[in-house]
Short mmCIF file of C-alpha atoms in Angstrom, two decimals:
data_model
loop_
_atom_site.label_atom_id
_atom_site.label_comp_id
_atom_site.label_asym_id
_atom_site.label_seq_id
_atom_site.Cartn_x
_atom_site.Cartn_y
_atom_site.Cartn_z
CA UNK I 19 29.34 181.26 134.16
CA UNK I 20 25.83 182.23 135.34
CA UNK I 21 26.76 185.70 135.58
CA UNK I 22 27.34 185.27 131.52
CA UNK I 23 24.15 183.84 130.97
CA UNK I 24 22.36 186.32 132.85
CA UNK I 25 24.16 189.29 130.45
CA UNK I 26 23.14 187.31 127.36
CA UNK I 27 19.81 187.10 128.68
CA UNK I 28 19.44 190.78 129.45
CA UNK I 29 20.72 191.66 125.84
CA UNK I 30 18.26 190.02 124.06
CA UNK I 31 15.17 191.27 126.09
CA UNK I 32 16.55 194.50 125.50
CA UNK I 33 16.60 194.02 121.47
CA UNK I 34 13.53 191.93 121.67
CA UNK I 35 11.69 195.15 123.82
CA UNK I 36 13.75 197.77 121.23
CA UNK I 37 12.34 196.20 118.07
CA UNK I 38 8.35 195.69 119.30
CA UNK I 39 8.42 199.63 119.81
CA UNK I 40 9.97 200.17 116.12
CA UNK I 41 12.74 202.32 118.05
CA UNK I 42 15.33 200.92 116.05
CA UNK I 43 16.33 199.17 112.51
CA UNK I 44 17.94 195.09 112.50
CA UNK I 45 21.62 196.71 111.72
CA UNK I 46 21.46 199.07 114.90
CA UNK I 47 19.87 196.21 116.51
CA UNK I 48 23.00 193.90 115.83
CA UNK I 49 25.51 196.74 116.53
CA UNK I 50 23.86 196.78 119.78
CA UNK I 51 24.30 192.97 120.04
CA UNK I 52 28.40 193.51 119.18
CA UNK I 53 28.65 196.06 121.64
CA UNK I 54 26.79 193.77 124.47
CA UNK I 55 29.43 190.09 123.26
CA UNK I 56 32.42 192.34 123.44
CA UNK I 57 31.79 193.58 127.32
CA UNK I 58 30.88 189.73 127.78
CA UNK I 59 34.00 188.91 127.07
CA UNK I 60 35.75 191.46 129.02
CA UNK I 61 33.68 190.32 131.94
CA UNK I 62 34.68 186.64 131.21
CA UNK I 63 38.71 187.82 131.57
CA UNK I 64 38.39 189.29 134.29
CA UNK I 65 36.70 186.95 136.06
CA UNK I 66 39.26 184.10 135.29
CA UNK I 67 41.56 186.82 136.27
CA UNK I 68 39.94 187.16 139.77
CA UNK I 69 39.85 183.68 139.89
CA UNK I 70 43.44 183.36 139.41
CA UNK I 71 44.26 185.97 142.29
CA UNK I 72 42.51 183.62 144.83
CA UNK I 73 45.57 180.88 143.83
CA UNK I 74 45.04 177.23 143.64
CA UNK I 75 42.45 174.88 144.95
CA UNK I 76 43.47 173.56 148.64
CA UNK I 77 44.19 169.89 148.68
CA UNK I 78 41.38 167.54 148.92
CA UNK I 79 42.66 165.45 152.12
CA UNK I 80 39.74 163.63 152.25
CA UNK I 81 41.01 159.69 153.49
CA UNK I 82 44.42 161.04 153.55
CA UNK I 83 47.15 161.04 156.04
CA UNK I 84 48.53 164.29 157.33
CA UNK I 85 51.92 165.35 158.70
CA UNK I 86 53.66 168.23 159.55
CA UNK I 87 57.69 168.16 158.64
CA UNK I 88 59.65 170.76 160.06
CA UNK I 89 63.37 171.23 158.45
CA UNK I 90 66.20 172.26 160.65
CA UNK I 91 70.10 171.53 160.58
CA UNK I 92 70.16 168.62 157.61
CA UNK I 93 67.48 166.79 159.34
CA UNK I 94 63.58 166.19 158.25
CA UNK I 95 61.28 165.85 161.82
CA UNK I 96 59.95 163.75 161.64
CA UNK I 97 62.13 161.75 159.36
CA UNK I 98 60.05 158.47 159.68
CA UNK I 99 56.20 157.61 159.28
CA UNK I 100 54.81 154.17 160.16
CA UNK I 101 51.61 153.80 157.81
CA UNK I 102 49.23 150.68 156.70
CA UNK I 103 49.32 149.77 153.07
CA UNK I 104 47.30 152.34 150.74
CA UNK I 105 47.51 154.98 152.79
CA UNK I 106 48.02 158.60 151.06
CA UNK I 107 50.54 161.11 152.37
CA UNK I 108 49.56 164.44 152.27
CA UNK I 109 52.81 166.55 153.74
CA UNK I 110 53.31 170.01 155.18
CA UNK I 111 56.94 170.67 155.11
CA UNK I 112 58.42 173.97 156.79
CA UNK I 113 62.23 174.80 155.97
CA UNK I 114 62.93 176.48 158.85
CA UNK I 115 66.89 176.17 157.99
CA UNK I 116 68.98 178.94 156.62
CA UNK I 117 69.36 176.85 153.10
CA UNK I 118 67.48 175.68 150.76
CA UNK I 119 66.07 171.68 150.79
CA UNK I 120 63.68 169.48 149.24
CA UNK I 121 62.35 166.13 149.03
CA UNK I 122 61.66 163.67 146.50
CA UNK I 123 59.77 160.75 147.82
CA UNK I 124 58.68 157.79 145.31
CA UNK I 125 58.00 159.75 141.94
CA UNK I 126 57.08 163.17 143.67
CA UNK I 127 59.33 166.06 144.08
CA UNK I 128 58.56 169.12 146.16
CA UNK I 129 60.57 171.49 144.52
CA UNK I 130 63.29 173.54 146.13
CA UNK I 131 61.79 175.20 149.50
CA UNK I 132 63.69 178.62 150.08
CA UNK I 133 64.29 179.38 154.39
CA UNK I 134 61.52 180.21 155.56
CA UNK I 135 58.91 178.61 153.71
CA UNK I 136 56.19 176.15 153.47
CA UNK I 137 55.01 173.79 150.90
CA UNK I 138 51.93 171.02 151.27
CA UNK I 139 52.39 168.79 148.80
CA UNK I 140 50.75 164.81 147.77
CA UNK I 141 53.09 162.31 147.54
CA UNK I 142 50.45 159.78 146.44
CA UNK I 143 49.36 156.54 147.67
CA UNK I 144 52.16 154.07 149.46
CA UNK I 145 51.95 150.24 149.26
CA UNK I 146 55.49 149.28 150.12
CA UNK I 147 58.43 150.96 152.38
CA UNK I 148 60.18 153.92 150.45
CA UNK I 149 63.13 156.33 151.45
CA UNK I 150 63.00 159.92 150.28
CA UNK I 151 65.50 162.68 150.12
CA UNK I 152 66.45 166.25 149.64
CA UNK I 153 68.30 165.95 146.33
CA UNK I 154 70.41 168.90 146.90
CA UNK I 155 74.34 167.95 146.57
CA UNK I 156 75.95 165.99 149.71
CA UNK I 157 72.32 166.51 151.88
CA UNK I 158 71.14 162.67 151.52
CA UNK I 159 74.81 161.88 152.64
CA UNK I 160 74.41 164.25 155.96
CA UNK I 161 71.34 162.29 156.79
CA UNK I 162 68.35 164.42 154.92
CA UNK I 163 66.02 161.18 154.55
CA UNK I 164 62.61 160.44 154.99
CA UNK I 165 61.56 156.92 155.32
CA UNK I 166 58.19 155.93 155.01
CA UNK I 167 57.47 152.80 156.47
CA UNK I 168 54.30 150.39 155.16
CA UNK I 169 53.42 147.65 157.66
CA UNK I 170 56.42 146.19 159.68
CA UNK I 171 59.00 146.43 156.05
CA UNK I 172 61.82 148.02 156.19
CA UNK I 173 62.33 151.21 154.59
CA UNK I 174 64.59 150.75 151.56
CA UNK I 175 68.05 152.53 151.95
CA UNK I 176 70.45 153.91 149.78
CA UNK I 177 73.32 151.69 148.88
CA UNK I 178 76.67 151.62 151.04
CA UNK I 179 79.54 153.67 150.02
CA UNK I 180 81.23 150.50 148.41
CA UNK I 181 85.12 150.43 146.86
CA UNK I 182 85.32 151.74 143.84
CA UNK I 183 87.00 150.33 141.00
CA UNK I 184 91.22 151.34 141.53
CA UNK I 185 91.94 154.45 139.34
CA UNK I 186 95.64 155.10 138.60
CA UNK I 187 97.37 158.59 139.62
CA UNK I 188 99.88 157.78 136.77
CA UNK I 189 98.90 158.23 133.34
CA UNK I 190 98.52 160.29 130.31
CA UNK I 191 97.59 164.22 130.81
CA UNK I 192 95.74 164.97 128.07
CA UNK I 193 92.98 167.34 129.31
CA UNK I 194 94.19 168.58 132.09
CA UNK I 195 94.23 172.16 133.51
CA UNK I 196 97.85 172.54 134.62
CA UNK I 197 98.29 174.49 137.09
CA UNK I 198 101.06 176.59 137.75
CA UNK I 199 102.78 176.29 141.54
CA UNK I 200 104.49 179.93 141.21
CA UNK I 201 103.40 182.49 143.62
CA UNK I 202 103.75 186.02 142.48
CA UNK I 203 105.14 188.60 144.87
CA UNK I 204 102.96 190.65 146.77
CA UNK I 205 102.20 194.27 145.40
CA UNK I 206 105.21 196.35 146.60
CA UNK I 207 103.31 199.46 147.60
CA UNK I 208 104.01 202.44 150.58
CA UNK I 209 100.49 202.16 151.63
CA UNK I 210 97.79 199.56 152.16
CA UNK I 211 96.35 197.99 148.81
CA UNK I 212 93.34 197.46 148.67
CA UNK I 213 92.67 193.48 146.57
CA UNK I 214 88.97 193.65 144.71
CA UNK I 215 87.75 191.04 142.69
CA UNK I 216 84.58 189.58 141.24
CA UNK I 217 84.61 185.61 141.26
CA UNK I 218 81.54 183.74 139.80
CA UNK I 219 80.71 180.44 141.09
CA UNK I 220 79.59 177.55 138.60
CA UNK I 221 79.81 174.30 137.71
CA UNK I 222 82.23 173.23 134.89
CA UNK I 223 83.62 169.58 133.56
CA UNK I 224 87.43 169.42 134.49
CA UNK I 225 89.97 166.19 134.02
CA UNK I 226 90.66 165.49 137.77
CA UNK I 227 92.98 162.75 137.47
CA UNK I 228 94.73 160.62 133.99
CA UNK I 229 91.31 159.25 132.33
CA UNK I 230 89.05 160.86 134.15
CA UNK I 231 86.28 163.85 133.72
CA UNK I 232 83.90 164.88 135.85
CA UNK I 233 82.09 167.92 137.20
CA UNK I 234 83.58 170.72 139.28
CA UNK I 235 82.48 173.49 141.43
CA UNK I 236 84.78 176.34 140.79
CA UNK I 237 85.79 180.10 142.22
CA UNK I 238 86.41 182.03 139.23
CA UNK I 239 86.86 179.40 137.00
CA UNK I 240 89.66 177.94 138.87
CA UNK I 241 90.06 174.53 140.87
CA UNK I 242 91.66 175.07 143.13
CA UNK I 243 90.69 178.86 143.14
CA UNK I 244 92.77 181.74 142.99
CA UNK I 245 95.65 182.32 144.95
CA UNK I 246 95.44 185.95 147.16
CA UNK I 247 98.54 187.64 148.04
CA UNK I 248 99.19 190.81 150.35
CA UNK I 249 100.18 192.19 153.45
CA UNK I 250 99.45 193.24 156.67
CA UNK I 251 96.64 196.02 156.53
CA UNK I 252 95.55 194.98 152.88
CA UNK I 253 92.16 195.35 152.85
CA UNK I 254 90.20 192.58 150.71
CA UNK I 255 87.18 192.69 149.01
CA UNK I 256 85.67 189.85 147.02
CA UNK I 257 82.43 189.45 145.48
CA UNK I 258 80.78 185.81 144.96
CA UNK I 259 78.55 185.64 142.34
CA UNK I 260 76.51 182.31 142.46
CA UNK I 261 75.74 181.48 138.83
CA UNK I 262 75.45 177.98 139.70
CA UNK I 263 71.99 176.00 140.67
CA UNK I 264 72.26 175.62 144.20
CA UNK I 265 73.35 178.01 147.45
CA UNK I 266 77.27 178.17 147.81
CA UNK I 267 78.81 180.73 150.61
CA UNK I 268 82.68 181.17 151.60
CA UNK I 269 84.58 181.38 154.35
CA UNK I 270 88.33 183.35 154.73
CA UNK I 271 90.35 182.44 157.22
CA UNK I 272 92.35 184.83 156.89
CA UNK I 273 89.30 187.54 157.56
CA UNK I 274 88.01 188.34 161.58
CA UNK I 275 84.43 189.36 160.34
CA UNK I 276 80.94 188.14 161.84
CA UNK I 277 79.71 185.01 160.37
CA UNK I 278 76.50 185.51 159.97
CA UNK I 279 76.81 188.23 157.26
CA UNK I 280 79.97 187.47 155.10
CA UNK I 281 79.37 183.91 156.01
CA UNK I 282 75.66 184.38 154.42
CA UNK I 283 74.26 181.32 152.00
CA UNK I 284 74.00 182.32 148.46
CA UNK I 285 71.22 181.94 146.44
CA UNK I 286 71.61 180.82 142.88
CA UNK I 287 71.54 184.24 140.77
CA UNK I 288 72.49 186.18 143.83
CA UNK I 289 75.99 187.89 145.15
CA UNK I 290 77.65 188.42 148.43
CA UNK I 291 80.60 190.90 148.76
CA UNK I 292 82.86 189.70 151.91
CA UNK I 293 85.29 191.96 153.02
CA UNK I 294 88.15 191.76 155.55
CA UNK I 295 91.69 193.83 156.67
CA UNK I 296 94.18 191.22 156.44
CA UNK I 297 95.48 191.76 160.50
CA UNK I 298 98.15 188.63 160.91
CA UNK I 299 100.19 187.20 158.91
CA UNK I 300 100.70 183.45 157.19
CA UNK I 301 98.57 181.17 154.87
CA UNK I 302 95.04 180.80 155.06
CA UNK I 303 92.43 178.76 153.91
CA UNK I 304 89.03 180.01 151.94
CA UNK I 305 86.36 177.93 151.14
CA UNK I 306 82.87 177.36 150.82
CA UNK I 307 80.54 177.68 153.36
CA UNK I 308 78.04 175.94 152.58
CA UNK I 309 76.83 172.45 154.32
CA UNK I 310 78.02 169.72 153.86
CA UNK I 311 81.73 171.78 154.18
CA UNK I 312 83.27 168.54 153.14
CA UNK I 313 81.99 167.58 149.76
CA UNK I 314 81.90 171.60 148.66
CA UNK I 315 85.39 171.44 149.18
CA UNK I 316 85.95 167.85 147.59
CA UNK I 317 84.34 169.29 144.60
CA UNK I 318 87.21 172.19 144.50
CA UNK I 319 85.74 175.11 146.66
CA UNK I 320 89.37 176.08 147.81
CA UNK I 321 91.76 178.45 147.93
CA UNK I 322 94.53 180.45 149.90
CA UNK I 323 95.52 183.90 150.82
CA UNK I 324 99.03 184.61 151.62
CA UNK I 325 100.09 186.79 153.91
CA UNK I 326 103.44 187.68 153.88
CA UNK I 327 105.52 188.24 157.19
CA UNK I 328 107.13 191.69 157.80
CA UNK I 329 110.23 190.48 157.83
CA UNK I 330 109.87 187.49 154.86
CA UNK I 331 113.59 187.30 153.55
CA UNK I 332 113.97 187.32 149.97
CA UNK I 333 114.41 184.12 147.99
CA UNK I 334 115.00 183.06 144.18
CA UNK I 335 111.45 181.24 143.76
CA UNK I 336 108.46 180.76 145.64
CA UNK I 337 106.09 178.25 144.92
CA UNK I 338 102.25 177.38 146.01
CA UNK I 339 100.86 173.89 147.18
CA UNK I 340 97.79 173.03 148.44
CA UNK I 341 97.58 169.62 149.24
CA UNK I 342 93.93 167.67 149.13
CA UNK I 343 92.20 164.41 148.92
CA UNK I 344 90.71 163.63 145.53
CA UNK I 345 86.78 162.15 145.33
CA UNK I 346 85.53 160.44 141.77
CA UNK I 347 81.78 160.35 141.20
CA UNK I 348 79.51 160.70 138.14
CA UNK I 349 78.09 164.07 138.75
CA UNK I 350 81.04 165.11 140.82
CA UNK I 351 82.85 164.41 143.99
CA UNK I 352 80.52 160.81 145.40
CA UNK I 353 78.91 162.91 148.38
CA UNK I 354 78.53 159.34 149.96
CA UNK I 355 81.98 158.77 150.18
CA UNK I 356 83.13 162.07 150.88
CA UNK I 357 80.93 161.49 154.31
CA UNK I 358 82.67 158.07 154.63
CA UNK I 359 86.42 159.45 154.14
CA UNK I 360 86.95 157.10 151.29
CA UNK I 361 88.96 158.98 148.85
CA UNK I 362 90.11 157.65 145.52
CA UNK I 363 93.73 159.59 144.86
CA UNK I 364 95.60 162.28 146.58
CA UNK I 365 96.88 165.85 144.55
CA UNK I 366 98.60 168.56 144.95
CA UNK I 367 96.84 172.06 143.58
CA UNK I 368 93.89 169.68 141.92
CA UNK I 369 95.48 167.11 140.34
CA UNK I 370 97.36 164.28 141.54
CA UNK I 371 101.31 164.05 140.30
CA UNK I 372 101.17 166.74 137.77
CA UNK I 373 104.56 167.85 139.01
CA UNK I 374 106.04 164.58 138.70
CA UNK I 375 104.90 164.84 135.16
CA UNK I 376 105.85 168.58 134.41
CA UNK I 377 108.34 168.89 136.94
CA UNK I 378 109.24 172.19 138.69
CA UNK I 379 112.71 173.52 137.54
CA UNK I 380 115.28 175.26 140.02
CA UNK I 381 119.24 175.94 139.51
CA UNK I 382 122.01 174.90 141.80
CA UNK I 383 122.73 177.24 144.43
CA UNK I 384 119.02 178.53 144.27
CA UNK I 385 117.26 179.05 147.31
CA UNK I 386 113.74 177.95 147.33
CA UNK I 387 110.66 178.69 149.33
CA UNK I 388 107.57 176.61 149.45
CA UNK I 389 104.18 177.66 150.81
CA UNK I 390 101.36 174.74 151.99
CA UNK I 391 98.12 174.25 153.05
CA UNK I 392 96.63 171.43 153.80
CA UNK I 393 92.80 171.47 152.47
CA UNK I 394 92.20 168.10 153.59
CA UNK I 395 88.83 167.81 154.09
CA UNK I 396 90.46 165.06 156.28
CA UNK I 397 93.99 163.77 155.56
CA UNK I 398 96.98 164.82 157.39
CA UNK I 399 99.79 166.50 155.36
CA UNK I 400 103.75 165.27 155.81
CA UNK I 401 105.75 167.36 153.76
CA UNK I 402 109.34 165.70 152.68
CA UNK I 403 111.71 166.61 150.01
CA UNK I 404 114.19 163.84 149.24
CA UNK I 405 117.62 164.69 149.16
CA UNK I 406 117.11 167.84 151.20
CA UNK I 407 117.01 169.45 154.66
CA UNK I 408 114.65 172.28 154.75
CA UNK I 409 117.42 175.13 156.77
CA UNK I 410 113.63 177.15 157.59
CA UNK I 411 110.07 176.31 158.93
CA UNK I 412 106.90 178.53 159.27
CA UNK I 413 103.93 176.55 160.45
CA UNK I 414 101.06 178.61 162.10
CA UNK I 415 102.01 181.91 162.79
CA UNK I 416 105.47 181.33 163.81
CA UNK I 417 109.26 180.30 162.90
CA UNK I 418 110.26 176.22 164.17
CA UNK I 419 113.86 177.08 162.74
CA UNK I 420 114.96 180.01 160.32
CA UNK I 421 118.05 180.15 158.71
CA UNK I 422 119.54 176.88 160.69
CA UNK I 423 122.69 175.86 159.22
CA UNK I 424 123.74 173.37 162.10
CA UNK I 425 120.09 171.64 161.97
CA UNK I 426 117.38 171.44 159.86
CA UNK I 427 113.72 169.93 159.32
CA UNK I 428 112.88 166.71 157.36
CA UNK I 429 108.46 166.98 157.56
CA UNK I 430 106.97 170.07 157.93
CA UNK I 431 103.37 168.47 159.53
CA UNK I 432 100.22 170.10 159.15
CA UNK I 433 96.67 168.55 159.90
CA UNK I 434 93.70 169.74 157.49
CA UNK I 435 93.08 173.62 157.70
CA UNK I 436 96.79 174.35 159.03
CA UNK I 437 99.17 175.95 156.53
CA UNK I 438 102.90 177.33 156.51
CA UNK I 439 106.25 177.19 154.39
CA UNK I 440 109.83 175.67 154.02
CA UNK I 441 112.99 177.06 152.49
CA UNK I 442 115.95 174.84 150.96
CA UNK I 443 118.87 175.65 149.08
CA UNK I 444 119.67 173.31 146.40
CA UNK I 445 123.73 172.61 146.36
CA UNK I 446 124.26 169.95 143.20
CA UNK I 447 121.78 169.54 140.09
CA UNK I 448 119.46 166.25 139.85
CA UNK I 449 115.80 165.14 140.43
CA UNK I 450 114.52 165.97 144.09
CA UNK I 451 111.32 164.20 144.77
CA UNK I 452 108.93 165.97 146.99
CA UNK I 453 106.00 163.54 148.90
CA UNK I 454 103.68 163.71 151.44
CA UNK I 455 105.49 161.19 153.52
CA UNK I 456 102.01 159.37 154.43
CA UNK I 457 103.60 157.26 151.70
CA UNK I 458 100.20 155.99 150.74
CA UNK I 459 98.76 159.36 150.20
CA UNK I 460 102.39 159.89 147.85
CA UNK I 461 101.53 157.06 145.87
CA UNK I 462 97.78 157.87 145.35
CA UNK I 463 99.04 160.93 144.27
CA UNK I 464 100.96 163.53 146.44
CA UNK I 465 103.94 164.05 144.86
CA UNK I 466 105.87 165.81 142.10
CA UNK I 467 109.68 166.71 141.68
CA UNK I 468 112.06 169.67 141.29
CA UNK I 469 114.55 169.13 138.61
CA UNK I 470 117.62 171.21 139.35
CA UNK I 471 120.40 172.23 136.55
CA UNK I 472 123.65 173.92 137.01
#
């Protein structure tokens, strides 16, 4: 501002000295006056300008207390300050993880902190114990607080992961996305074919069990997502689009890449293309990458490739199911229980006992083949069919029985993350039942039927 005063002071000594000599009239006087407030007010923009370019004040930390916070791995270090009542808590907080993180502590809220940066930020003056977070999805739940203690009180915590009220896997299914267990054939082509698709990632409202609505996280629109087929020496190349508002990533099974590229988080507005040659054969998992693994795939980041063995034998149907527990929460799968295990129903292919209510139809005499994977996160799978005897088993890369007609298999087992298939031949028309035979995963939801005609 003095610099302005100092201009308006040299433009009137310059009239004032103009007009004693009679060099000039009042109107060329006052043109020169114009001419002097217009660079005035240049001079004013640009210094606010320059002042802008030298960014904002630092904190005054004056009677504050100071900490450095370092981010790394889902954990705030320090994650606990000790302070007398009244004290303000200045904060330096360096994400040196690969993802992004925050914290909200009382009623202040850092923002999101991309890798690699650091914020310094007030959080204000503390006169009782308070627990902060980093509010990104499932992050609280994997231990991301930061408790600041006043005097010898306990910090306050966040509430247990309690029993929720019962929610039935029977009901009406108005709403829901059925979704259809038939797995197309793989392209029949001489040479290698090469799979390329584009799948966003966002977050959509989806029925998830008779009643109930809640959000999703989806690959291409899908939950689960898409089903991949091909063979050995396909080459697959997907592209993730993140249009969603936090980082996502994903993982193939199926692909032998390095990690640390195709693996890669995902920031919100960004893409990733992953690509891998499909080298061995059966089903594999994909899902997100992203930490916590477990509540990214409760909220429907799944999916499976299928890759067919040279010598598959052909059959009259093949069908898909991947078989998962099922979290309820207001904004989504209840990251607290998701880290506790303490699932709500079961499904098969996102919802539970939508093929008991549209059953899957087959003919007598039809033989009938049966891919699964068992997302989990956690649950073991125990897949039963009543009334039959499954004459071939595929679990993990190889053949437990093919073709038996002297012995079968009741279960075909698989723990979370293993996947495989069973064949059957249905010989007289009725309503087979198929389970998980952890009966109380079947009755939360794990089971569906095949209704066979003649």
């Amino acid at each position: 501002m003095g610099a302005e005063l100092s201009l308006f002071r040299t433009i009137f000594i310059t009239i004032e000295t103009v007009n004693k000599k009679g060099q000039t009239s009042d109107g060329l006087a006052w043109g020169i006056i114009a001419v002097f407030v217009a660079l005035v007010v240049a001079f004013s923009a640009l210094s606010s300008t320059a002042g802008d370019d030298r960014g904002p004040e630092p904190l005054d930390t004056s009677g504050a207390t100071t900490l450095d916070v370092d981010i790394q791995g889902m954990t705030f270090t320090p994650n606990r300050i000790d302070v007398p009542s009244g004290t303000r808590l200045i904060l330096t907080i360096t994400n040196s993880d690969d993802q992004q993180h925050d914290l909200k502590l009382g009623n202040e809220y850092t923002g999101r902190i991309d890798p690699g940066d650091t914020v310094v930020h007030d959080f204000g003056v503390f006169t009782e114990s308070t627990q902060g977070w980093c509010t990104i999805a499932g992050h609280k739940a994997m231990g991301m607080v930061f408790d600041v203690v006043v005097g010898s009180a306990s910090p306050s915590t966040s509430p247990s992961a309690a029993p929720r009220p019962v929610v039935a896997a029977d009901g009406p299914d108005d709403g829901l996305v059925y979704r259809d267990p038939a797995l197309p054939p793989a392209p029949d082509a001489p040479e290698r074919t090469v799979h390329e698709h584009t799948w966003h990632v966002a977050k959509s409202e989806r029925q998830v069990a008779p009643g109930v609505t809640q959000p999703v996280w989806t690959f291409d629109g899908k939950m689960p997502g898409p089903v991949l087929r091909g063979r050995v020496g396909d080459l697959f190349r997907i592209t993730i689009v993140n249009d969603g508002t936090m980082e996502h990533s994903i993982d193939f099974h199926a692909g032998e890449v390095n990690p640390d590229t195709n693996m890669a988080q995902i920031a919100p507005g960004e893409s990733l293309t992953y690509e891998f040659e499909a080298r061995r054969y059966g089903i594999w998992m994909y899902h997100c990458a992203t930490m916590p693994m477990s509540l990214h795939i409760a909220n429907g980041m799944f999916g499976a490739v299928v890759i067919d063995p040279p010598d598959l034998t052909p059959v009259d149907a093949e069908y898909v199911l991947l078989s998962h527990e099922v979290f309820l929460g207001e904004d989504g799968a209840d990251p607290e229980r998701v880290a506790a295990g303490l699932y709500d129903l079961t499904a098969f292919n996102g919802y539970p006992n939508q093929y008991q209510q549209r059953p899957i139809p087959a003919r007598v005499g039809d033989t009938v083949r049966v891919w699964l994977f068992n997302v989990g996160p956690d649950n073991p799978l125990s897949f039963h069919v009543v009334g039959e005897i499954f004459d071939t088993v595929f679990k993990e890369g190889q053949y437990q029985i093919r073709n038996a007609t002297d012995t079968g298999s009741q279960a075909l087992g698989l723990l979370a993350a293993q996947g495989g298939f069973v064949e059957m031949t249905f010989d007289e028309p009725g309503t087979y039942t198929f389970v998980n035979h952890q009966m109380t995963d079947a009755e939360k939801g794990q089971r569906g039927q095949f209704v066979v005609t003649p």
